[in-house]
Amino acid sequence: MVRPTCYRSAAYRPLVPGRVRAQRFGWTPVGRRGLDPVEVYEFLERVAGDLAIAYEAVANSRREADRFRDALRRWQSQQARMLNERSYQS
């Protein structure tokens, strides 16, 4: 379960696949056919918002992984230089 943050209340739960699949919309008033457009658009906005948050989290994770990868490469290069210097000094 995701804990509420300063941006979301405890009543707002992020969408999960099962909830999306189970979502049902009310019918339009008598005389019209189809689903209630207001309900559909509200739901679509919520899905879009959750997806935007998820994609931003993925992008942040990728940037962080890149930083770690670069730091590891720098460290490995530094260690290799130090080993080379030691081997020439011996």
Short mmCIF file of C-alpha atoms in Angstrom, two decimals:
data_model
loop_
_atom_site.label_atom_id
_atom_site.label_comp_id
_atom_site.label_asym_id
_atom_site.label_seq_id
_atom_site.Cartn_x
_atom_site.Cartn_y
_atom_site.Cartn_z
CA MET A 1 0.00 0.00 0.00
CA VAL A 2 1.22 3.47 -0.86
CA ARG A 3 1.31 5.92 2.02
CA PRO A 4 -0.31 9.31 1.55
CA THR A 5 2.04 12.16 0.75
CA CYS A 6 1.66 15.89 1.04
CA TYR A 7 0.03 15.79 -2.40
CA ARG A 8 -2.53 13.04 -1.77
CA SER A 9 -4.95 12.20 0.98
CA ALA A 10 -5.31 8.76 2.51
CA ALA A 11 -8.70 8.48 0.76
CA TYR A 12 -7.05 8.73 -2.67
CA ARG A 13 -5.54 5.39 -3.59
CA PRO A 14 -3.32 5.07 -6.67
CA LEU A 15 -4.80 3.04 -9.47
CA VAL A 16 -3.68 -0.55 -9.80
CA PRO A 17 -4.41 -2.81 -12.77
CA GLY A 18 -7.15 -4.75 -11.00
CA ARG A 19 -8.96 -1.56 -10.07
CA VAL A 20 -8.75 -0.23 -13.61
CA ARG A 21 -10.14 -3.49 -14.97
CA ALA A 22 -12.97 -3.47 -12.42
CA GLN A 23 -13.96 0.17 -13.01
CA ARG A 24 -17.56 0.52 -14.14
CA PHE A 25 -19.32 3.66 -15.34
CA GLY A 26 -22.94 4.68 -14.95
CA TRP A 27 -25.28 4.94 -17.89
CA THR A 28 -26.32 8.28 -19.32
CA PRO A 29 -29.77 9.68 -18.52
CA VAL A 30 -32.81 8.23 -20.28
CA GLY A 31 -32.94 9.24 -23.92
CA ARG A 32 -29.18 9.05 -24.43
CA ARG A 33 -27.10 5.99 -25.11
CA GLY A 34 -23.72 5.04 -23.72
CA LEU A 35 -21.73 5.76 -20.61
CA ASP A 36 -21.86 8.97 -18.62
CA PRO A 37 -19.22 11.16 -20.31
CA VAL A 38 -18.43 13.07 -17.10
CA GLU A 39 -17.60 9.85 -15.24
CA VAL A 40 -15.51 8.58 -18.13
CA TYR A 41 -13.51 11.81 -18.47
CA GLU A 42 -12.94 12.02 -14.70
CA PHE A 43 -11.65 8.46 -14.71
CA LEU A 44 -9.42 9.11 -17.72
CA GLU A 45 -7.96 12.18 -16.01
CA ARG A 46 -7.18 10.10 -12.95
CA VAL A 47 -5.55 7.35 -15.01
CA ALA A 48 -3.52 9.96 -16.88
CA GLY A 49 -2.40 11.55 -13.61
CA ASP A 50 -1.31 8.25 -12.11
CA LEU A 51 0.51 7.30 -15.29
CA ALA A 52 2.31 10.64 -15.36
CA ILE A 53 3.48 10.07 -11.79
CA ALA A 54 4.60 6.52 -12.63
CA TYR A 55 6.48 7.60 -15.73
CA GLU A 56 8.19 10.40 -13.83
CA ALA A 57 9.25 7.91 -11.14
CA VAL A 58 10.67 5.62 -13.82
CA ALA A 59 12.56 8.52 -15.39
CA ASN A 60 13.96 9.53 -11.99
CA SER A 61 15.05 5.95 -11.33
CA ARG A 62 16.81 5.79 -14.68
CA ARG A 63 18.63 9.07 -14.01
CA GLU A 64 19.68 7.79 -10.60
CA ALA A 65 20.90 4.49 -12.09
CA ASP A 66 22.90 6.47 -14.67
CA ARG A 67 24.53 8.50 -11.89
CA PHE A 68 25.46 5.34 -9.99
CA ARG A 69 26.79 3.73 -13.16
CA ASP A 70 28.94 6.78 -13.94
CA ALA A 71 30.24 6.94 -10.37
CA LEU A 72 31.13 3.25 -10.48
CA ARG A 73 33.00 3.69 -13.78
CA ARG A 74 34.96 6.64 -12.38
CA TRP A 75 35.82 4.65 -9.26
CA GLN A 76 36.89 1.63 -11.33
CA SER A 77 39.09 3.82 -13.54
CA GLN A 78 40.64 5.42 -10.48
CA GLN A 79 41.35 2.01 -8.93
CA ALA A 80 42.90 0.76 -12.18
CA ARG A 81 45.18 3.84 -12.35
CA MET A 82 46.24 3.32 -8.74
CA LEU A 83 47.06 -0.35 -9.40
CA ASN A 84 49.04 0.57 -12.51
CA GLU A 85 51.02 3.20 -10.60
CA ARG A 86 51.82 0.70 -7.85
CA SER A 87 52.97 -1.93 -10.33
CA TYR A 88 55.39 0.56 -11.96
CA GLN A 89 56.76 1.63 -8.57
CA SER A 90 57.58 -1.92 -7.50
#
